[in-house]
mmCIF file of C-alpha atoms and ligand atoms in Angstrom:
data_model
loop_
_atom_site.group_PDB
_atom_site.id
_atom_site.type_symbol
_atom_site.label_atom_id
_atom_site.label_comp_id
_atom_site.label_asym_id
_atom_site.label_seq_id
_atom_site.Cartn_x
_atom_site.Cartn_y
_atom_site.Cartn_z
ATOM 1 C CA UNK U 208 -1.544 -21.567 -34.690
ATOM 2 C CA UNK U 209 -1.364 -18.070 -33.314
ATOM 3 C CA UNK U 210 2.161 -17.571 -32.074
ATOM 4 C CA UNK U 211 5.319 -17.627 -34.131
ATOM 5 C CA UNK U 212 8.826 -18.619 -33.120
ATOM 6 C CA UNK U 213 10.101 -15.098 -32.832
ATOM 7 C CA UNK U 214 11.864 -13.095 -30.104
ATOM 8 C CA UNK U 215 10.594 -9.519 -29.930
ATOM 9 C CA UNK U 216 13.024 -6.903 -28.643
ATOM 10 C CA UNK U 217 11.998 -3.632 -26.967
ATOM 11 C CA UNK U 218 14.731 -1.023 -26.755
ATOM 12 C CA UNK U 219 12.755 1.826 -25.204
ATOM 13 C CA UNK U 220 15.275 4.581 -25.943
ATOM 14 C CA UNK U 221 15.443 3.572 -29.589
ATOM 15 C CA UNK U 222 11.653 3.287 -29.877
ATOM 16 C CA UNK U 223 11.016 6.695 -28.334
ATOM 17 C CA UNK U 224 13.379 8.340 -30.802
ATOM 18 C CA UNK U 225 11.472 7.094 -33.831
ATOM 19 C CA UNK U 226 8.612 8.454 -35.958
ATOM 20 C CA UNK U 227 5.146 8.111 -34.370
ATOM 21 C CA UNK U 228 3.845 5.062 -36.241
ATOM 22 C CA UNK U 229 3.485 1.348 -35.492
ATOM 23 C CA UNK U 230 6.806 0.478 -37.159
ATOM 24 C CA UNK U 231 8.629 2.215 -34.281
ATOM 25 C CA UNK U 232 8.497 -1.262 -32.664
ATOM 26 C CA UNK U 233 10.557 -2.546 -35.577
ATOM 27 C CA UNK U 234 12.517 -5.168 -33.586
ATOM 28 C CA UNK U 235 9.247 -6.644 -32.342
ATOM 29 C CA UNK U 236 7.749 -7.086 -35.828
ATOM 30 C CA UNK U 237 8.655 -10.270 -37.724
ATOM 31 C CA UNK U 238 9.669 -8.861 -41.110
ATOM 32 C CA UNK U 239 13.248 -9.701 -41.970
ATOM 33 C CA UNK U 240 14.258 -7.010 -44.431
ATOM 34 C CA UNK U 241 13.260 -3.357 -44.217
ATOM 35 C CA UNK U 242 12.820 -3.091 -47.975
ATOM 36 C CA UNK U 243 9.821 -5.432 -47.782
ATOM 37 C CA UNK U 244 7.887 -3.206 -45.396
ATOM 38 C CA UNK U 245 4.673 -1.803 -46.860
ATOM 39 C CA UNK U 246 3.667 1.166 -44.761
ATOM 40 C CA UNK U 247 1.736 4.414 -44.915
ATOM 41 C CA UNK U 248 3.388 5.405 -41.601
ATOM 42 C CA UNK U 249 0.209 4.183 -39.949
ATOM 43 C CA UNK U 250 -0.502 3.857 -36.247
ATOM 44 C CA UNK U 251 0.476 5.466 -32.981
ATOM 45 C CA UNK U 252 -3.102 6.713 -32.916
ATOM 46 C CA UNK U 253 -4.112 9.186 -30.198
ATOM 47 C CA UNK U 254 -5.301 7.766 -26.874
ATOM 48 C CA UNK U 255 -7.812 10.262 -25.562
ATOM 49 C CA UNK U 256 -10.003 10.434 -22.450
ATOM 50 C CA UNK U 257 -13.785 10.477 -22.750
ATOM 51 C CA UNK U 258 -16.380 10.289 -19.986
ATOM 52 C CA UNK U 259 -18.831 7.393 -19.906
ATOM 53 C CA UNK U 260 -21.452 7.797 -17.150
ATOM 54 C CA UNK U 261 -19.064 10.200 -15.420
ATOM 55 C CA UNK U 262 -16.096 7.801 -15.515
ATOM 56 C CA UNK U 263 -13.033 8.395 -17.639
ATOM 57 C CA UNK U 264 -12.174 5.876 -20.320
ATOM 58 C CA UNK U 265 -9.166 6.189 -22.627
ATOM 59 C CA UNK U 266 -10.171 5.643 -26.233
ATOM 60 C CA UNK U 267 -7.646 4.640 -28.849
ATOM 61 C CA UNK U 268 -8.650 6.383 -32.059
ATOM 62 C CA UNK U 269 -8.042 3.562 -34.485
ATOM 63 C CA UNK U 270 -10.625 4.935 -36.917
ATOM 64 C CA UNK U 271 -7.853 7.367 -37.913
ATOM 65 C CA UNK U 272 -5.880 4.704 -39.787
ATOM 66 C CA UNK U 273 -5.309 5.245 -43.559
ATOM 67 C CA UNK U 274 -8.225 3.008 -44.579
ATOM 68 C CA UNK U 275 -10.417 4.036 -41.640
ATOM 69 C CA UNK U 276 -10.053 1.021 -39.362
ATOM 70 C CA UNK U 277 -7.494 -0.720 -37.135
ATOM 71 C CA UNK U 278 -7.275 -3.562 -39.685
ATOM 72 C CA UNK U 279 -4.346 -1.619 -41.191
ATOM 73 C CA UNK U 280 -2.218 -2.773 -38.241
ATOM 74 C CA UNK U 281 -2.628 -6.358 -39.339
ATOM 75 C CA UNK U 282 -2.587 -5.768 -43.083
ATOM 76 C CA UNK U 283 0.644 -3.747 -42.957
ATOM 77 C CA UNK U 284 2.551 -6.648 -41.371
ATOM 78 C CA UNK U 285 0.767 -9.459 -43.234
ATOM 79 C CA UNK U 286 1.087 -7.953 -46.723
ATOM 80 C CA UNK U 287 4.714 -6.971 -46.012
ATOM 81 C CA UNK U 288 5.275 -10.685 -45.287
ATOM 82 C CA UNK U 289 3.514 -11.605 -48.523
ATOM 83 C CA UNK U 290 5.988 -9.355 -50.334
ATOM 84 C CA UNK U 291 8.890 -10.859 -48.367
ATOM 85 C CA UNK U 292 7.765 -14.301 -49.555
ATOM 86 C CA UNK U 293 7.801 -12.993 -53.133
ATOM 87 C CA UNK U 294 4.107 -13.653 -53.765
ATOM 88 C CA UNK U 295 2.294 -11.431 -56.236
ATOM 89 C CA UNK U 296 -1.332 -12.468 -55.833
ATOM 90 C CA UNK U 297 -3.676 -12.947 -52.848
ATOM 91 C CA UNK U 298 -7.329 -13.584 -52.003
ATOM 92 C CA UNK U 299 -9.109 -12.476 -48.824
ATOM 93 C CA UNK U 300 -12.658 -12.492 -47.452
ATOM 94 C CA UNK U 301 -14.088 -10.014 -45.005
ATOM 95 C CA UNK U 302 -17.148 -8.146 -43.828
ATOM 96 C CA UNK U 303 -15.523 -5.114 -45.444
ATOM 97 C CA UNK U 304 -12.816 -3.491 -43.372
ATOM 98 C CA UNK U 305 -10.144 -6.184 -43.526
ATOM 99 C CA UNK U 306 -10.835 -6.374 -47.263
ATOM 100 C CA UNK U 307 -10.350 -2.604 -47.685
ATOM 101 C CA UNK U 308 -7.183 -2.773 -45.705
ATOM 102 C CA UNK U 309 -5.643 -5.728 -47.549
ATOM 103 C CA UNK U 310 -6.621 -4.076 -50.850
ATOM 104 C CA UNK U 311 -4.849 -0.838 -49.865
ATOM 105 C CA UNK U 312 -1.580 -2.549 -48.885
ATOM 106 C CA UNK U 313 -1.682 -4.719 -52.001
ATOM 107 C CA UNK U 314 -2.100 -1.526 -54.030
ATOM 108 C CA UNK U 315 0.981 -0.106 -52.330
ATOM 109 C CA UNK U 316 2.967 -3.298 -52.914
ATOM 110 C CA UNK U 317 1.718 -3.843 -56.475
ATOM 111 C CA UNK U 318 0.224 -7.211 -55.519
ATOM 112 C CA UNK U 319 -2.891 -8.555 -57.284
ATOM 113 C CA UNK U 320 -5.778 -8.862 -54.911
ATOM 114 C CA UNK U 321 -9.243 -10.416 -54.940
ATOM 115 C CA UNK U 322 -11.641 -9.640 -52.090
ATOM 116 C CA UNK U 323 -14.799 -11.572 -51.185
ATOM 117 C CA UNK U 324 -17.510 -9.750 -49.199
ATOM 118 C CA UNK U 325 -21.150 -10.388 -48.299
ATOM 119 C CA UNK U 326 -23.346 -8.416 -50.720
ATOM 120 C CA UNK U 327 -24.969 -6.676 -47.732
ATOM 121 C CA UNK U 328 -21.651 -4.964 -46.813
ATOM 122 C CA UNK U 329 -21.782 -1.162 -46.394
ATOM 123 C CA UNK U 330 -21.358 0.386 -49.828
ATOM 124 C CA UNK U 331 -18.594 2.722 -48.610
ATOM 125 C CA UNK U 332 -16.369 -0.271 -47.909
ATOM 126 C CA UNK U 333 -17.143 -1.915 -51.256
ATOM 127 C CA UNK U 334 -16.350 1.275 -53.182
ATOM 128 C CA UNK U 335 -13.127 1.609 -51.231
ATOM 129 C CA UNK U 336 -12.026 -1.954 -52.096
ATOM 130 C CA UNK U 337 -12.621 -1.390 -55.817
ATOM 131 C CA UNK U 338 -10.963 2.013 -55.805
ATOM 132 C CA UNK U 339 -7.778 0.414 -54.468
ATOM 133 C CA UNK U 340 -7.844 -1.709 -57.615
ATOM 134 C CA UNK U 341 -8.846 -5.049 -56.080
ATOM 135 C CA UNK U 342 -11.271 -7.406 -57.814
ATOM 136 C CA UNK U 343 -14.406 -7.490 -55.668
ATOM 137 C CA UNK U 344 -16.627 -10.569 -55.414
ATOM 138 C CA UNK U 345 -19.947 -9.868 -53.687
ATOM 139 C CA UNK U 346 -21.431 -13.041 -52.239
ATOM 140 C CA UNK U 347 -25.168 -13.347 -51.458
ATOM 141 C CA UNK U 348 -26.172 -14.710 -48.046
ATOM 142 C CA UNK U 349 -24.385 -14.705 -44.711
ATOM 143 C CA UNK U 350 -20.790 -13.938 -43.740
ATOM 144 C CA UNK U 351 -20.259 -17.737 -43.602
ATOM 145 C CA UNK U 352 -21.362 -18.085 -47.240
ATOM 146 C CA UNK U 353 -18.576 -15.629 -48.101
ATOM 147 C CA UNK U 354 -16.052 -17.716 -46.131
ATOM 148 C CA UNK U 355 -17.082 -20.781 -48.086
ATOM 149 C CA UNK U 356 -16.775 -18.963 -51.427
ATOM 150 C CA UNK U 357 -13.233 -17.756 -50.732
ATOM 151 C CA UNK U 358 -11.957 -21.237 -49.884
ATOM 152 C CA UNK U 359 -12.505 -22.299 -53.487
ATOM 153 C CA UNK U 360 -10.370 -19.372 -54.704
ATOM 154 C CA UNK U 361 -7.793 -20.113 -51.998
ATOM 155 C CA UNK U 362 -7.084 -23.524 -53.529
ATOM 156 C CA UNK U 363 -5.126 -21.766 -56.276
ATOM 157 C CA UNK U 364 -4.119 -18.403 -54.803
ATOM 158 C CA UNK U 365 -2.463 -17.438 -51.515
ATOM 159 C CA UNK U 366 -5.120 -16.857 -48.847
ATOM 160 C CA UNK U 367 -4.113 -13.637 -47.052
ATOM 161 C CA UNK U 368 -6.620 -14.196 -44.281
ATOM 162 C CA UNK U 369 -6.908 -11.806 -41.362
ATOM 163 C CA UNK U 370 -8.467 -14.660 -39.409
ATOM 164 C CA UNK U 371 -6.052 -17.533 -40.128
ATOM 165 C CA UNK U 372 -2.744 -15.870 -40.949
ATOM 166 C CA UNK U 373 -0.647 -15.415 -37.767
ATOM 167 C CA UNK U 374 1.185 -12.435 -39.292
ATOM 168 C CA UNK U 375 -2.030 -10.414 -39.184
ATOM 169 C CA UNK U 376 -2.026 -10.774 -35.382
ATOM 170 C CA UNK U 377 1.640 -9.763 -35.334
ATOM 171 C CA UNK U 378 0.348 -6.426 -36.629
ATOM 172 C CA UNK U 379 -2.676 -6.012 -34.370
ATOM 173 C CA UNK U 380 -0.447 -6.659 -31.351
ATOM 174 C CA UNK U 381 0.974 -3.137 -31.843
ATOM 175 C CA UNK U 382 -2.288 -1.888 -30.287
ATOM 176 C CA UNK U 383 -0.969 -3.111 -26.921
ATOM 177 C CA UNK U 384 2.525 -1.680 -27.516
ATOM 178 C CA UNK U 385 1.126 1.778 -28.273
ATOM 179 C CA UNK U 386 -1.294 1.774 -25.337
ATOM 180 C CA UNK U 387 1.455 0.836 -22.878
ATOM 181 C CA UNK U 388 3.890 3.375 -24.295
ATOM 182 C CA UNK U 389 1.197 6.085 -24.139
ATOM 183 C CA UNK U 390 0.588 5.181 -20.485
ATOM 184 C CA UNK U 391 4.289 5.668 -19.713
ATOM 185 C CA UNK U 392 5.217 2.006 -20.359
ATOM 186 C CA UNK U 393 2.553 0.600 -18.080
ATOM 187 C CA UNK U 394 -0.440 -1.629 -18.742
ATOM 188 C CA UNK U 395 -4.012 -0.432 -18.129
ATOM 189 C CA UNK U 396 -6.141 -2.369 -15.631
ATOM 190 C CA UNK U 397 -8.827 -3.206 -18.156
ATOM 191 C CA UNK U 398 -9.281 -3.249 -21.920
ATOM 192 C CA UNK U 399 -12.746 -3.304 -23.510
ATOM 193 C CA UNK U 400 -12.481 -4.728 -27.030
ATOM 194 C CA UNK U 401 -14.777 -6.139 -29.728
ATOM 195 C CA UNK U 402 -15.049 -9.874 -30.290
ATOM 196 C CA UNK U 403 -16.182 -11.199 -33.644
ATOM 197 C CA UNK U 404 -13.246 -13.173 -34.990
ATOM 198 C CA UNK U 405 -11.130 -11.486 -32.349
ATOM 199 C CA UNK U 406 -8.416 -10.015 -34.567
ATOM 200 C CA UNK U 407 -7.896 -7.099 -32.197
ATOM 201 C CA UNK U 408 -8.444 -8.871 -28.893
ATOM 202 C CA UNK U 409 -6.119 -11.774 -29.760
ATOM 203 C CA UNK U 410 -3.481 -9.448 -31.216
ATOM 204 C CA UNK U 411 -3.643 -7.246 -28.116
ATOM 205 C CA UNK U 412 -3.266 -10.351 -25.933
ATOM 206 C CA UNK U 413 -0.055 -11.276 -27.782
ATOM 207 C CA UNK U 414 1.219 -7.699 -27.440
ATOM 208 C CA UNK U 415 0.636 -7.411 -23.686
ATOM 209 C CA UNK U 416 2.146 -10.858 -23.165
ATOM 210 C CA UNK U 417 5.303 -9.972 -25.085
ATOM 211 C CA UNK U 418 5.700 -6.749 -23.103
ATOM 212 C CA UNK U 419 5.215 -8.594 -19.816
ATOM 213 C CA UNK U 420 7.652 -11.370 -20.765
ATOM 214 C CA UNK U 421 10.232 -8.748 -21.740
ATOM 215 C CA UNK U 422 9.807 -7.046 -18.365
ATOM 216 C CA UNK U 423 8.480 -3.798 -19.865
ATOM 217 C CA UNK U 424 5.124 -4.033 -18.037
ATOM 218 C CA UNK U 425 4.262 -5.772 -14.793
ATOM 219 C CA UNK U 426 0.826 -7.190 -15.444
ATOM 220 C CA UNK U 427 -1.618 -8.166 -18.172
ATOM 221 C CA UNK U 428 -4.893 -6.192 -18.170
ATOM 222 C CA UNK U 429 -8.252 -7.801 -17.736
ATOM 223 C CA UNK U 430 -9.992 -8.345 -21.098
ATOM 224 C CA UNK U 431 -13.661 -7.427 -21.551
ATOM 225 C CA UNK U 432 -14.896 -8.894 -24.849
ATOM 226 C CA UNK U 433 -17.970 -7.270 -26.394
ATOM 227 C CA UNK U 434 -20.390 -9.077 -28.722
ATOM 228 C CA UNK U 435 -23.673 -8.027 -30.321
ATOM 229 C CA UNK U 436 -26.572 -9.716 -28.528
ATOM 230 C CA UNK U 437 -27.946 -10.747 -31.952
ATOM 231 C CA UNK U 438 -24.817 -12.710 -32.790
ATOM 232 C CA UNK U 439 -23.079 -13.847 -29.614
ATOM 233 C CA UNK U 440 -21.676 -17.384 -29.914
ATOM 234 C CA UNK U 441 -18.723 -16.590 -27.639
ATOM 235 C CA UNK U 442 -20.980 -15.089 -24.973
ATOM 236 C CA UNK U 443 -23.205 -18.172 -25.071
ATOM 237 C CA UNK U 444 -20.246 -20.491 -24.619
ATOM 238 C CA UNK U 445 -19.023 -18.211 -21.805
ATOM 239 C CA UNK U 446 -22.267 -18.276 -19.805
ATOM 240 C CA UNK U 447 -22.881 -21.969 -20.414
ATOM 241 C CA UNK U 448 -19.279 -22.760 -19.489
ATOM 242 C CA UNK U 449 -19.099 -25.025 -22.527
ATOM 243 C CA UNK U 450 -17.248 -25.005 -25.822
ATOM 244 C CA UNK U 451 -18.547 -23.089 -28.812
ATOM 245 C CA UNK U 452 -21.563 -24.505 -30.608
ATOM 246 C CA UNK U 453 -20.504 -25.279 -34.185
ATOM 247 C CA UNK U 454 -24.133 -25.046 -35.342
ATOM 248 C CA UNK U 455 -24.684 -21.553 -33.906
ATOM 249 C CA UNK U 456 -26.401 -19.191 -36.350
ATOM 250 C CA UNK U 457 -26.716 -15.541 -35.366
ATOM 251 C CA UNK U 458 -29.283 -12.946 -36.401
ATOM 252 C CA UNK U 459 -28.648 -9.747 -38.341
ATOM 253 C CA UNK U 460 -27.019 -6.934 -36.398
ATOM 254 C CA UNK U 461 -25.999 -3.329 -37.026
ATOM 255 C CA UNK U 462 -22.526 -4.391 -35.915
ATOM 256 C CA UNK U 463 -21.704 -5.982 -39.280
ATOM 257 C CA UNK U 464 -17.978 -6.127 -38.476
ATOM 258 C CA UNK U 465 -18.493 -8.545 -35.582
ATOM 259 C CA UNK U 466 -21.454 -10.544 -36.941
ATOM 260 C CA UNK U 467 -19.509 -13.804 -36.813
ATOM 261 C CA UNK U 468 -21.519 -16.956 -36.076
ATOM 262 C CA UNK U 469 -18.602 -19.376 -36.263
ATOM 263 C CA UNK U 470 -15.486 -17.601 -34.969
ATOM 264 C CA UNK U 471 -12.502 -19.721 -36.021
ATOM 265 C CA UNK U 472 -10.551 -18.645 -32.940
ATOM 266 C CA UNK U 473 -13.499 -18.518 -30.526
ATOM 267 C CA UNK U 474 -11.871 -20.853 -27.998
ATOM 268 C CA UNK U 475 -8.720 -18.709 -27.985
ATOM 269 C CA UNK U 476 -10.807 -15.616 -27.264
ATOM 270 C CA UNK U 477 -12.461 -17.397 -24.323
ATOM 271 C CA UNK U 478 -9.053 -18.412 -23.047
ATOM 272 C CA UNK U 479 -7.797 -14.809 -23.130
ATOM 273 C CA UNK U 480 -10.892 -13.691 -21.205
ATOM 274 C CA UNK U 481 -10.589 -16.463 -18.609
ATOM 275 C CA UNK U 482 -6.828 -16.141 -18.080
ATOM 276 C CA UNK U 483 -7.202 -12.401 -17.457
ATOM 277 C CA UNK U 484 -10.243 -12.861 -15.224
ATOM 278 C CA UNK U 485 -12.209 -10.713 -17.617
ATOM 279 C CA UNK U 486 -15.694 -11.225 -18.979
ATOM 280 C CA UNK U 487 -17.766 -11.417 -22.136
ATOM 281 C CA UNK U 488 -20.652 -8.969 -22.411
ATOM 282 C CA UNK U 489 -23.330 -8.333 -25.034
ATOM 283 C CA UNK U 490 -25.087 -5.215 -26.287
ATOM 284 C CA UNK U 491 -28.527 -4.912 -27.868
ATOM 285 C CA UNK U 492 -29.317 -3.214 -31.182
ATOM 286 C CA UNK U 493 -30.938 -0.325 -29.302
ATOM 287 C CA UNK U 494 -27.827 0.085 -27.128
ATOM 288 C CA UNK U 495 -25.664 0.163 -30.269
ATOM 289 C CA UNK U 496 -27.882 2.846 -31.843
ATOM 290 C CA UNK U 497 -27.915 4.948 -28.664
ATOM 291 C CA UNK U 498 -24.160 4.756 -28.305
ATOM 292 C CA UNK U 499 -23.655 5.711 -31.957
ATOM 293 C CA UNK U 500 -25.852 8.794 -31.468
ATOM 294 C CA UNK U 501 -24.161 9.677 -28.199
ATOM 295 C CA UNK U 502 -20.609 9.415 -29.578
ATOM 296 C CA UNK U 503 -21.570 11.417 -32.690
ATOM 297 C CA UNK U 504 -23.043 14.160 -30.518
ATOM 298 C CA UNK U 505 -19.632 14.422 -28.827
ATOM 299 C CA UNK U 506 -17.841 14.764 -32.171
ATOM 300 C CA UNK U 507 -16.902 11.142 -32.859
ATOM 301 C CA UNK U 508 -18.348 9.832 -36.134
ATOM 302 C CA UNK U 509 -17.960 6.086 -35.800
ATOM 303 C CA UNK U 510 -19.145 2.917 -37.504
ATOM 304 C CA UNK U 511 -22.103 1.017 -36.014
ATOM 305 C CA UNK U 512 -19.683 -1.857 -35.269
ATOM 306 C CA UNK U 513 -17.545 0.574 -33.264
ATOM 307 C CA UNK U 514 -20.657 1.719 -31.438
ATOM 308 C CA UNK U 515 -21.133 -1.856 -30.211
ATOM 309 C CA UNK U 516 -17.813 -1.474 -28.379
ATOM 310 C CA UNK U 517 -18.686 1.933 -26.888
ATOM 311 C CA UNK U 518 -22.077 0.525 -25.836
ATOM 312 C CA UNK U 519 -20.077 -2.247 -24.191
ATOM 313 C CA UNK U 520 -18.074 0.358 -22.259
ATOM 314 C CA UNK U 521 -21.335 1.852 -20.941
ATOM 315 C CA UNK U 522 -22.454 -1.572 -19.813
ATOM 316 C CA UNK U 523 -19.152 -2.486 -18.196
ATOM 317 C CA UNK U 524 -18.953 0.830 -16.324
ATOM 318 C CA UNK U 525 -22.400 0.436 -14.769
ATOM 319 C CA UNK U 526 -21.982 -0.911 -11.290
ATOM 320 C CA UNK U 527 -18.216 -0.526 -11.348
ATOM 321 C CA UNK U 528 -17.183 1.082 -8.089
ATOM 322 C CA UNK U 529 -13.448 0.736 -8.069
ATOM 323 C CA UNK U 530 -11.041 3.091 -9.747
ATOM 324 C CA UNK U 531 -9.318 1.519 -12.681
ATOM 325 C CA UNK U 532 -7.531 2.600 -15.843
ATOM 326 C CA UNK U 533 -9.790 1.482 -18.684
ATOM 327 C CA UNK U 534 -8.689 1.524 -22.306
ATOM 328 C CA UNK U 535 -10.988 0.910 -25.240
ATOM 329 C CA UNK U 536 -11.018 1.702 -28.940
ATOM 330 C CA UNK U 537 -12.830 3.332 -31.819
ATOM 331 C CA UNK U 538 -12.352 0.583 -34.375
ATOM 332 C CA UNK U 539 -13.812 2.106 -37.555
ATOM 333 C CA UNK U 540 -14.726 5.428 -39.140
ATOM 334 C CA UNK U 541 -18.363 6.431 -39.637
ATOM 335 C CA UNK U 542 -17.685 7.621 -43.183
ATOM 336 C CA UNK U 543 -17.412 3.976 -44.246
ATOM 337 C CA UNK U 544 -21.001 3.261 -43.291
ATOM 338 C CA UNK U 545 -22.781 6.579 -43.788
ATOM 339 C CA UNK U 546 -25.674 4.897 -45.645
ATOM 340 C CA UNK U 547 -26.421 2.569 -42.745
ATOM 341 C CA UNK U 548 -25.926 5.387 -40.239
ATOM 342 C CA UNK U 549 -28.454 7.511 -42.190
ATOM 343 C CA UNK U 550 -31.031 4.733 -41.658
ATOM 344 C CA UNK U 551 -30.383 4.826 -37.916
ATOM 345 C CA UNK U 552 -30.583 8.627 -37.839
ATOM 346 C CA UNK U 553 -34.019 8.532 -39.527
ATOM 347 C CA UNK U 554 -35.432 6.493 -36.636
ATOM 348 C CA UNK U 555 -34.969 9.322 -34.127
HETATM 349 C C1 PLP O 706 -12.813 -6.033 -37.682
HETATM 350 C C2 PLP O 706 -13.589 -5.047 -36.887
HETATM 351 C C3 PLP O 706 -13.938 -5.281 -35.553
HETATM 352 C C4 PLP O 706 -13.560 -6.504 -34.768
HETATM 353 O O1 PLP O 706 -13.677 -7.644 -35.460
HETATM 354 P P1 PLP O 706 -13.108 -9.063 -35.148
HETATM 355 O O2 PLP O 706 -14.063 -9.911 -35.942
HETATM 356 O O3 PLP O 706 -13.230 -9.328 -33.700
HETATM 357 O O4 PLP O 706 -11.756 -9.168 -35.652
HETATM 358 C C5 PLP O 706 -14.594 -4.285 -34.879
HETATM 359 N N1 PLP O 706 -14.939 -3.126 -35.470
HETATM 360 C C6 PLP O 706 -14.635 -2.871 -36.741
HETATM 361 C C7 PLP O 706 -15.042 -1.568 -37.337
HETATM 362 C C8 PLP O 706 -13.945 -3.816 -37.484
HETATM 363 O O5 PLP O 706 -13.627 -3.541 -38.760
#
């Protein structure tokens, strides 16, 4: 289940008078009582223009969140809900960023937290998780091995999953609210977003839909979903026009945040792409490296996973000859993965 029975309200005058953070859309966020809200006043990140092959793209700087990735959007709402339910202990599994984020909000809410991560996760993220006071379990093998390990723990403890819990997507939907507000309460023509488990793309789809249904915007943008060529189960299903292959096993990729072989919500991601007449595209490891170097040289120090998205922008823009408003995102901060980035830098 992705959607909740919940009526969001957008009172534009009220919203515009509030502090610049994601909780300015208070009446559209499903937390009942204000005292349960766990917030660092996160969000309302700058939307800034950058040229890609001479064309302007608006980049949402979601690497500027308190923990260094957009996952804070989801964790702020989901862990607030955990507090509203009166729970005091959670488990979560992640390739690093969702884990850091959940750990930070649990620290703020004084909630016990155990995080499961693949042992190959960037050390910056692992240090961050432990510094927030969470118990860290490093699991050998693939991202899927980590998912299997957490299920055992989830038999006894509440599973605060950024993939399964619908409240996480109620947080990531604020991406769409902010973009539309920053464009003068209008939707862009196109959004270029990463697709691993789809926590941003599916959240954004909910957000645009709610704004359209409330009459705030007139159309839903077209969704361009970006995957790493080395791990692209959604792309394969897209080109074969078939469902996702449950036996798909991807290869290693620099884009560790979207290295998801068995995306639990893969069919929903495909649906969002199809309904918006968008597309799924892939980027190679070399394209990811080049984009990382290019963005850094312009002053944007981003994670390799983020560079997969910016490489996707380059690819989408090639051959585009109409004028459209394109919005994309910097999903994670480079400081989280400086070790891995150093390895890339050494190659050139
Ligand atoms: C979580 C994340 C993504 C997107 O991941 P999904 O699996 O699609 O939710 C992209 N970039 C970074 C840095 C991330 O942390």
